[in-house]
C-alpha cells in the first residue's frame, strides 16, 4: 500500500527555520515528483511547491507566498523528500501535507497524500 | 494567476444528490481533479481528468466539466460523504497547482 508519512512539525518562533520530512513507502520514489500542500487553521488547501523527479531534471517550483523562503529537496536513496522553511511567519502556521505528484497528459494530480504534520509559528 | 471558485457550503439530505461546482475561466479546456478531505485524515483523490473515478471510489460519485464550470456529483448521499471537497487544476502557463477554495458538504 502506497504511504507517505510527514514528520518534523512543531512550535517555532517567527523568523526561525524548520525542516519537514516526507518518507514514502511501497512505490519507487525516484520515478515520481513530490509536492507539498498546506492548510492554515480554518482555511482551504494551499499549494506550497514541488520537486520533479531526476529524469525530469529534479527542478522545483513554488507558490508565490513561499517562494524565496521555502526549499524542497529529495533523497531518492532514502525515499525521503524535505521541505526547508526559513524566515517563518505567523501566517505559515498550518498543517503541511506531502503528496505523490503525477504528471499525466499535460496535467499534474496528487494521487496519494500523507496525514500531515502541524507547524505552529508563534513567539 | 488562474482562479477556481467553489461555493463555501452545500447541504443535502441523505439519499439525495449533491452537486459541487468549480468555476474558472474556460475551465472546460483544462483537466479538473477533485479531492475529498475529512477532518484529521489525509485528503483522497476522488475524481481525475474531469470524470475518471479511481477504482476504490463508489460509482455514485461522478464528474463533468464544460465551459466555465466543472461539477462533482454525489448521488445517494450518505453520512460518510460529509467532508470538504476541493477542485484542482494545473496552470501550465505558470507551472502552478491551483486549488479551489473548497466546499463543505453537510449531510442533513
mmCIF file of C-alpha atoms in Angstrom:
data_model
loop_
_atom_site.group_PDB
_atom_site.id
_atom_site.type_symbol
_atom_site.label_atom_id
_atom_site.label_comp_id
_atom_site.label_asym_id
_atom_site.label_seq_id
_atom_site.Cartn_x
_atom_site.Cartn_y
_atom_site.Cartn_z
ATOM 1 C CA UNK A 1 0.000 0.000 0.000
ATOM 2 C CA UNK A 2 1.364 3.386 -1.016
ATOM 3 C CA UNK A 3 2.018 5.576 2.018
ATOM 4 C CA UNK A 4 3.527 8.961 2.712
ATOM 5 C CA UNK A 5 4.413 9.995 6.255
ATOM 6 C CA UNK A 6 5.293 13.558 7.232
ATOM 7 C CA UNK A 7 7.358 14.458 10.269
ATOM 8 C CA UNK A 8 9.260 17.355 11.791
ATOM 9 C CA UNK A 9 6.428 19.699 12.668
ATOM 10 C CA UNK A 10 6.239 21.610 15.922
ATOM 11 C CA UNK A 11 6.348 25.017 17.548
ATOM 12 C CA UNK A 12 8.842 27.510 16.119
ATOM 13 C CA UNK A 13 9.422 31.210 16.663
ATOM 14 C CA UNK A 14 8.892 33.771 13.905
ATOM 15 C CA UNK A 15 11.991 34.282 11.805
ATOM 16 C CA UNK A 16 13.411 30.854 12.591
ATOM 17 C CA UNK A 17 13.750 27.817 10.334
ATOM 18 C CA UNK A 18 12.306 24.321 10.341
ATOM 19 C CA UNK A 19 12.741 21.257 8.136
ATOM 20 C CA UNK A 20 9.925 18.824 7.437
ATOM 21 C CA UNK A 21 10.433 15.325 6.074
ATOM 22 C CA UNK A 22 8.189 13.138 3.955
ATOM 23 C CA UNK A 23 9.017 9.434 3.924
ATOM 24 C CA UNK A 24 7.433 7.339 1.183
ATOM 25 C CA UNK A 25 6.634 3.640 1.127
ATOM 26 C CA UNK A 26 5.616 0.990 -1.397
ATOM 27 C CA UNK A 27 6.461 2.834 -4.598
ATOM 28 C CA UNK A 28 9.635 3.749 -6.451
ATOM 29 C CA UNK A 29 10.171 7.290 -5.221
ATOM 30 C CA UNK A 30 12.708 8.089 -7.947
ATOM 31 C CA UNK A 31 10.008 7.715 -10.606
ATOM 32 C CA UNK A 32 7.737 10.430 -9.223
ATOM 33 C CA UNK A 33 7.554 14.118 -8.426
ATOM 34 C CA UNK A 34 6.628 15.080 -4.876
ATOM 35 C CA UNK A 35 4.588 18.049 -3.768
ATOM 36 C CA UNK A 36 3.789 19.899 -0.531
ATOM 37 C CA UNK A 37 0.413 21.423 0.320
ATOM 38 C CA UNK A 38 -0.620 23.246 3.490
ATOM 39 C CA UNK A 39 -3.829 24.112 5.275
ATOM 40 C CA UNK A 40 -3.934 27.006 7.710
ATOM 41 C CA UNK A 41 -6.465 26.804 10.562
ATOM 42 C CA UNK A 42 -9.967 27.297 9.214
ATOM 43 C CA UNK A 43 -8.713 27.751 5.650
ATOM 44 C CA UNK A 44 -8.577 25.704 2.469
ATOM 45 C CA UNK A 45 -5.730 23.872 0.807
ATOM 46 C CA UNK A 46 -2.823 25.971 -0.436
ATOM 47 C CA UNK A 47 -0.172 24.606 -2.755
ATOM 48 C CA UNK A 48 3.384 25.137 -1.461
ATOM 49 C CA UNK A 49 5.576 23.682 -4.192
ATOM 50 C CA UNK A 50 7.003 20.547 -5.777
ATOM 51 C CA UNK A 51 10.190 18.820 -6.863
ATOM 52 C CA UNK A 52 10.381 16.948 -10.157
ATOM 53 C CA UNK A 53 11.993 13.546 -10.434
ATOM 54 C CA UNK A 54 15.613 13.339 -11.559
ATOM 55 C CA UNK A 55 14.609 12.198 -15.027
ATOM 56 C CA UNK A 56 12.761 15.497 -15.456
ATOM 57 C CA UNK A 57 15.668 17.475 -14.073
ATOM 58 C CA UNK A 58 14.874 17.403 -10.346
ATOM 59 C CA UNK A 59 13.909 21.068 -10.506
ATOM 60 C CA UNK A 60 11.470 22.826 -8.218
ATOM 61 C CA UNK A 61 8.519 25.202 -8.430
ATOM 62 C CA UNK A 62 6.949 27.192 -5.579
ATOM 63 C CA UNK A 63 3.831 29.092 -4.740
ATOM 64 C CA UNK A 64 4.079 32.855 -4.551
ATOM 65 C CA UNK A 65 3.633 33.075 -0.779
ATOM 66 C CA UNK A 66 6.654 30.878 -0.008
ATOM 67 C CA UNK A 67 8.974 31.487 -2.966
ATOM 68 C CA UNK A 68 12.413 32.538 -1.775
ATOM 69 C CA UNK A 69 11.811 31.291 1.793
ATOM 70 C CA UNK A 70 10.995 27.586 1.319
ATOM 71 C CA UNK A 71 13.131 24.949 -0.391
ATOM 72 C CA UNK A 72 12.084 21.450 -1.435
ATOM 73 C CA UNK A 73 14.661 18.734 -1.936
ATOM 74 C CA UNK A 74 14.729 14.969 -2.248
ATOM 75 C CA UNK A 75 16.936 11.991 -1.405
ATOM 76 C CA UNK A 76 15.914 9.157 -3.694
ATOM 77 C CA UNK A 77 18.262 6.703 -1.962
ATOM 78 C CA UNK A 78 16.355 7.166 1.280
ATOM 79 C CA UNK A 79 12.893 7.647 -0.179
ATOM 80 C CA UNK A 80 12.528 10.991 1.598
ATOM 81 C CA UNK A 81 11.564 14.469 0.483
ATOM 82 C CA UNK A 82 12.261 17.574 2.534
ATOM 83 C CA UNK A 83 10.680 20.977 2.961
ATOM 84 C CA UNK A 84 13.097 23.505 4.397
ATOM 85 C CA UNK A 85 11.206 26.539 5.713
ATOM 86 C CA UNK A 86 13.143 29.703 6.527
ATOM 87 C CA UNK A 87 12.192 33.175 7.781
ATOM 88 C CA UNK A 88 8.990 31.697 9.126
ATOM 89 C CA UNK A 89 5.996 33.953 9.646
ATOM 90 C CA UNK A 90 2.958 33.563 11.863
ATOM 91 C CA UNK A 91 0.868 33.081 8.720
ATOM 92 C CA UNK A 92 2.898 29.958 7.870
ATOM 93 C CA UNK A 93 1.095 28.191 10.717
ATOM 94 C CA UNK A 94 -0.631 25.236 9.091
ATOM 95 C CA UNK A 95 -0.848 21.501 8.690
ATOM 96 C CA UNK A 96 1.661 20.555 5.985
ATOM 97 C CA UNK A 97 0.886 17.621 3.715
ATOM 98 C CA UNK A 98 3.120 15.874 1.228
ATOM 99 C CA UNK A 99 1.646 14.048 -1.749
ATOM 100 C CA UNK A 100 2.798 11.986 -4.685
ATOM 101 C CA UNK A 101 2.605 14.217 -7.741
ATOM 102 C CA UNK A 102 1.840 12.523 -11.034
ATOM 103 C CA UNK A 103 2.229 14.075 -14.447
ATOM 104 C CA UNK A 104 -0.192 12.649 -16.952
ATOM 105 C CA UNK A 105 -1.334 14.009 -20.309
ATOM 106 C CA UNK A 106 -0.105 17.539 -19.684
ATOM 107 C CA UNK A 107 -1.534 17.904 -16.201
ATOM 108 C CA UNK A 108 -0.458 17.118 -12.652
ATOM 109 C CA UNK A 109 -2.530 15.487 -9.958
ATOM 110 C CA UNK A 110 -1.948 14.422 -6.349
ATOM 111 C CA UNK A 111 -2.841 10.734 -6.165
ATOM 112 C CA UNK A 112 -1.654 9.806 -2.662
ATOM 113 C CA UNK A 113 -1.343 12.057 0.362
ATOM 114 C CA UNK A 114 0.074 11.837 3.854
ATOM 115 C CA UNK A 115 -1.837 12.724 7.015
ATOM 116 C CA UNK A 116 0.119 15.903 7.579
ATOM 117 C CA UNK A 117 2.280 17.470 10.264
ATOM 118 C CA UNK A 118 1.365 20.612 12.202
ATOM 119 C CA UNK A 119 3.661 23.625 12.173
ATOM 120 C CA UNK A 120 2.887 26.427 14.610
ATOM 121 C CA UNK A 121 4.769 29.695 14.267
ATOM 122 C CA UNK A 122 4.451 31.719 17.440
ATOM 123 C CA UNK A 123 6.572 33.675 19.887
ATOM 124 C CA UNK B 1 -2.946 33.740 -11.893
ATOM 125 C CA UNK B 2 -5.736 31.301 -12.563
ATOM 126 C CA UNK B 3 -8.627 31.247 -10.083
ATOM 127 C CA UNK B 4 -11.102 28.478 -9.249
ATOM 128 C CA UNK B 5 -14.263 29.390 -7.334
ATOM 129 C CA UNK B 6 -16.324 26.938 -5.273
ATOM 130 C CA UNK B 7 -19.376 27.546 -3.085
ATOM 131 C CA UNK B 8 -18.324 27.503 0.579
ATOM 132 C CA UNK B 9 -21.021 25.033 1.536
ATOM 133 C CA UNK B 10 -23.556 22.590 0.147
ATOM 134 C CA UNK B 11 -26.201 20.848 2.265
ATOM 135 C CA UNK B 12 -28.210 17.805 1.223
ATOM 136 C CA UNK B 13 -30.459 15.250 2.867
ATOM 137 C CA UNK B 14 -29.388 11.601 2.993
ATOM 138 C CA UNK B 15 -30.239 9.731 -0.190
ATOM 139 C CA UNK B 16 -30.439 12.899 -2.275
ATOM 140 C CA UNK B 17 -27.980 14.241 -4.858
ATOM 141 C CA UNK B 18 -25.258 16.771 -4.077
ATOM 142 C CA UNK B 19 -23.667 18.855 -6.804
ATOM 143 C CA UNK B 20 -20.469 20.755 -6.041
ATOM 144 C CA UNK B 21 -19.375 23.266 -8.643
ATOM 145 C CA UNK B 22 -15.964 24.648 -9.531
ATOM 146 C CA UNK B 23 -15.918 27.742 -11.733
ATOM 147 C CA UNK B 24 -12.987 29.074 -13.715
ATOM 148 C CA UNK B 25 -12.343 30.919 -16.941
ATOM 149 C CA UNK B 26 -12.764 28.302 -19.692
ATOM 150 C CA UNK B 27 -12.109 25.547 -17.132
ATOM 151 C CA UNK B 28 -13.609 23.122 -19.656
ATOM 152 C CA UNK B 29 -10.317 23.319 -21.576
ATOM 153 C CA UNK B 30 -8.383 22.061 -18.535
ATOM 154 C CA UNK B 31 -8.344 18.755 -16.684
ATOM 155 C CA UNK B 32 -10.000 19.090 -13.291
ATOM 156 C CA UNK B 33 -9.231 16.808 -10.356
ATOM 157 C CA UNK B 34 -11.267 16.525 -7.136
ATOM 158 C CA UNK B 35 -10.237 15.669 -3.567
ATOM 159 C CA UNK B 36 -12.249 14.693 -0.500
ATOM 160 C CA UNK B 37 -10.830 15.823 2.834
ATOM 161 C CA UNK B 38 -12.274 14.652 6.113
ATOM 162 C CA UNK B 39 -11.045 16.161 9.416
ATOM 163 C CA UNK B 40 -7.829 14.635 10.645
ATOM 164 C CA UNK B 41 -7.452 12.443 7.580
ATOM 165 C CA UNK B 42 -5.291 12.507 4.501
ATOM 166 C CA UNK B 43 -7.057 14.049 1.501
ATOM 167 C CA UNK B 44 -8.230 11.490 -1.044
ATOM 168 C CA UNK B 45 -8.368 11.800 -4.828
ATOM 169 C CA UNK B 46 -11.984 11.027 -5.769
ATOM 170 C CA UNK B 47 -12.042 12.141 -9.413
ATOM 171 C CA UNK B 48 -9.365 12.811 -12.016
ATOM 172 C CA UNK B 49 -9.449 14.182 -15.558
ATOM 173 C CA UNK B 50 -12.936 15.607 -15.002
ATOM 174 C CA UNK B 51 -14.747 12.284 -14.842
ATOM 175 C CA UNK B 52 -12.307 9.404 -14.251
ATOM 176 C CA UNK B 53 -13.103 7.716 -10.969
ATOM 177 C CA UNK B 54 -10.365 5.764 -9.131
ATOM 178 C CA UNK B 55 -11.343 2.126 -8.704
ATOM 179 C CA UNK B 56 -11.886 2.425 -4.962
ATOM 180 C CA UNK B 57 -14.337 5.331 -5.281
ATOM 181 C CA UNK B 58 -18.046 4.343 -5.464
ATOM 182 C CA UNK B 59 -19.918 4.697 -8.749
ATOM 183 C CA UNK B 60 -22.393 7.123 -7.206
ATOM 184 C CA UNK B 61 -19.653 9.790 -7.416
ATOM 185 C CA UNK B 62 -19.261 11.289 -10.881
ATOM 186 C CA UNK B 63 -17.783 14.354 -12.529
ATOM 187 C CA UNK B 64 -18.218 16.596 -15.533
ATOM 188 C CA UNK B 65 -16.536 19.664 -16.987
ATOM 189 C CA UNK B 66 -17.693 22.049 -19.688
ATOM 190 C CA UNK B 67 -17.445 25.736 -20.432
ATOM 191 C CA UNK B 68 -16.676 27.647 -17.259
ATOM 192 C CA UNK B 69 -17.919 25.050 -14.760
ATOM 193 C CA UNK B 70 -16.730 21.673 -13.523
ATOM 194 C CA UNK B 71 -19.097 19.683 -11.324
ATOM 195 C CA UNK B 72 -18.682 16.847 -8.842
ATOM 196 C CA UNK B 73 -21.942 14.952 -8.348
ATOM 197 C CA UNK B 74 -22.609 12.632 -5.433
ATOM 198 C CA UNK B 75 -25.779 10.570 -5.756
ATOM 199 C CA UNK B 76 -27.485 8.792 -2.875
ATOM 200 C CA UNK B 77 -25.565 10.896 -0.375
ATOM 201 C CA UNK B 78 -24.547 9.119 2.828
ATOM 202 C CA UNK B 79 -23.399 10.432 6.195
ATOM 203 C CA UNK B 80 -19.889 9.247 5.371
ATOM 204 C CA UNK B 81 -19.735 11.661 2.427
ATOM 205 C CA UNK B 82 -19.657 14.614 4.778
ATOM 206 C CA UNK B 83 -16.309 16.311 4.100
ATOM 207 C CA UNK B 84 -14.592 19.215 2.409
ATOM 208 C CA UNK B 85 -14.218 18.850 -1.346
ATOM 209 C CA UNK B 86 -11.586 20.658 -3.419
ATOM 210 C CA UNK B 87 -11.171 21.001 -7.163
ATOM 211 C CA UNK B 88 -7.689 21.403 -8.662
ATOM 212 C CA UNK B 89 -6.081 22.187 -11.996
ATOM 213 C CA UNK B 90 -2.528 22.537 -13.270
ATOM 214 C CA UNK B 91 -1.836 26.010 -14.633
ATOM 215 C CA UNK B 92 0.783 25.265 -17.256
ATOM 216 C CA UNK B 93 1.315 28.934 -18.048
ATOM 217 C CA UNK B 94 2.854 29.466 -14.611
ATOM 218 C CA UNK B 95 3.763 25.878 -13.583
ATOM 219 C CA UNK B 96 1.489 26.172 -10.571
ATOM 220 C CA UNK B 97 -1.096 23.972 -8.890
ATOM 221 C CA UNK B 98 -4.372 25.810 -8.351
ATOM 222 C CA UNK B 99 -6.948 24.675 -5.796
ATOM 223 C CA UNK B 100 -10.473 25.919 -5.452
ATOM 224 C CA UNK B 101 -11.379 27.353 -2.079
ATOM 225 C CA UNK B 102 -13.146 24.172 -1.027
ATOM 226 C CA UNK B 103 -16.784 23.242 -0.386
ATOM 227 C CA UNK B 104 -18.032 21.830 2.894
ATOM 228 C CA UNK B 105 -20.627 19.147 2.201
ATOM 229 C CA UNK B 106 -23.087 18.765 5.055
ATOM 230 C CA UNK B 107 -25.465 15.806 5.220
ATOM 231 C CA UNK B 108 -28.620 16.954 6.967
#
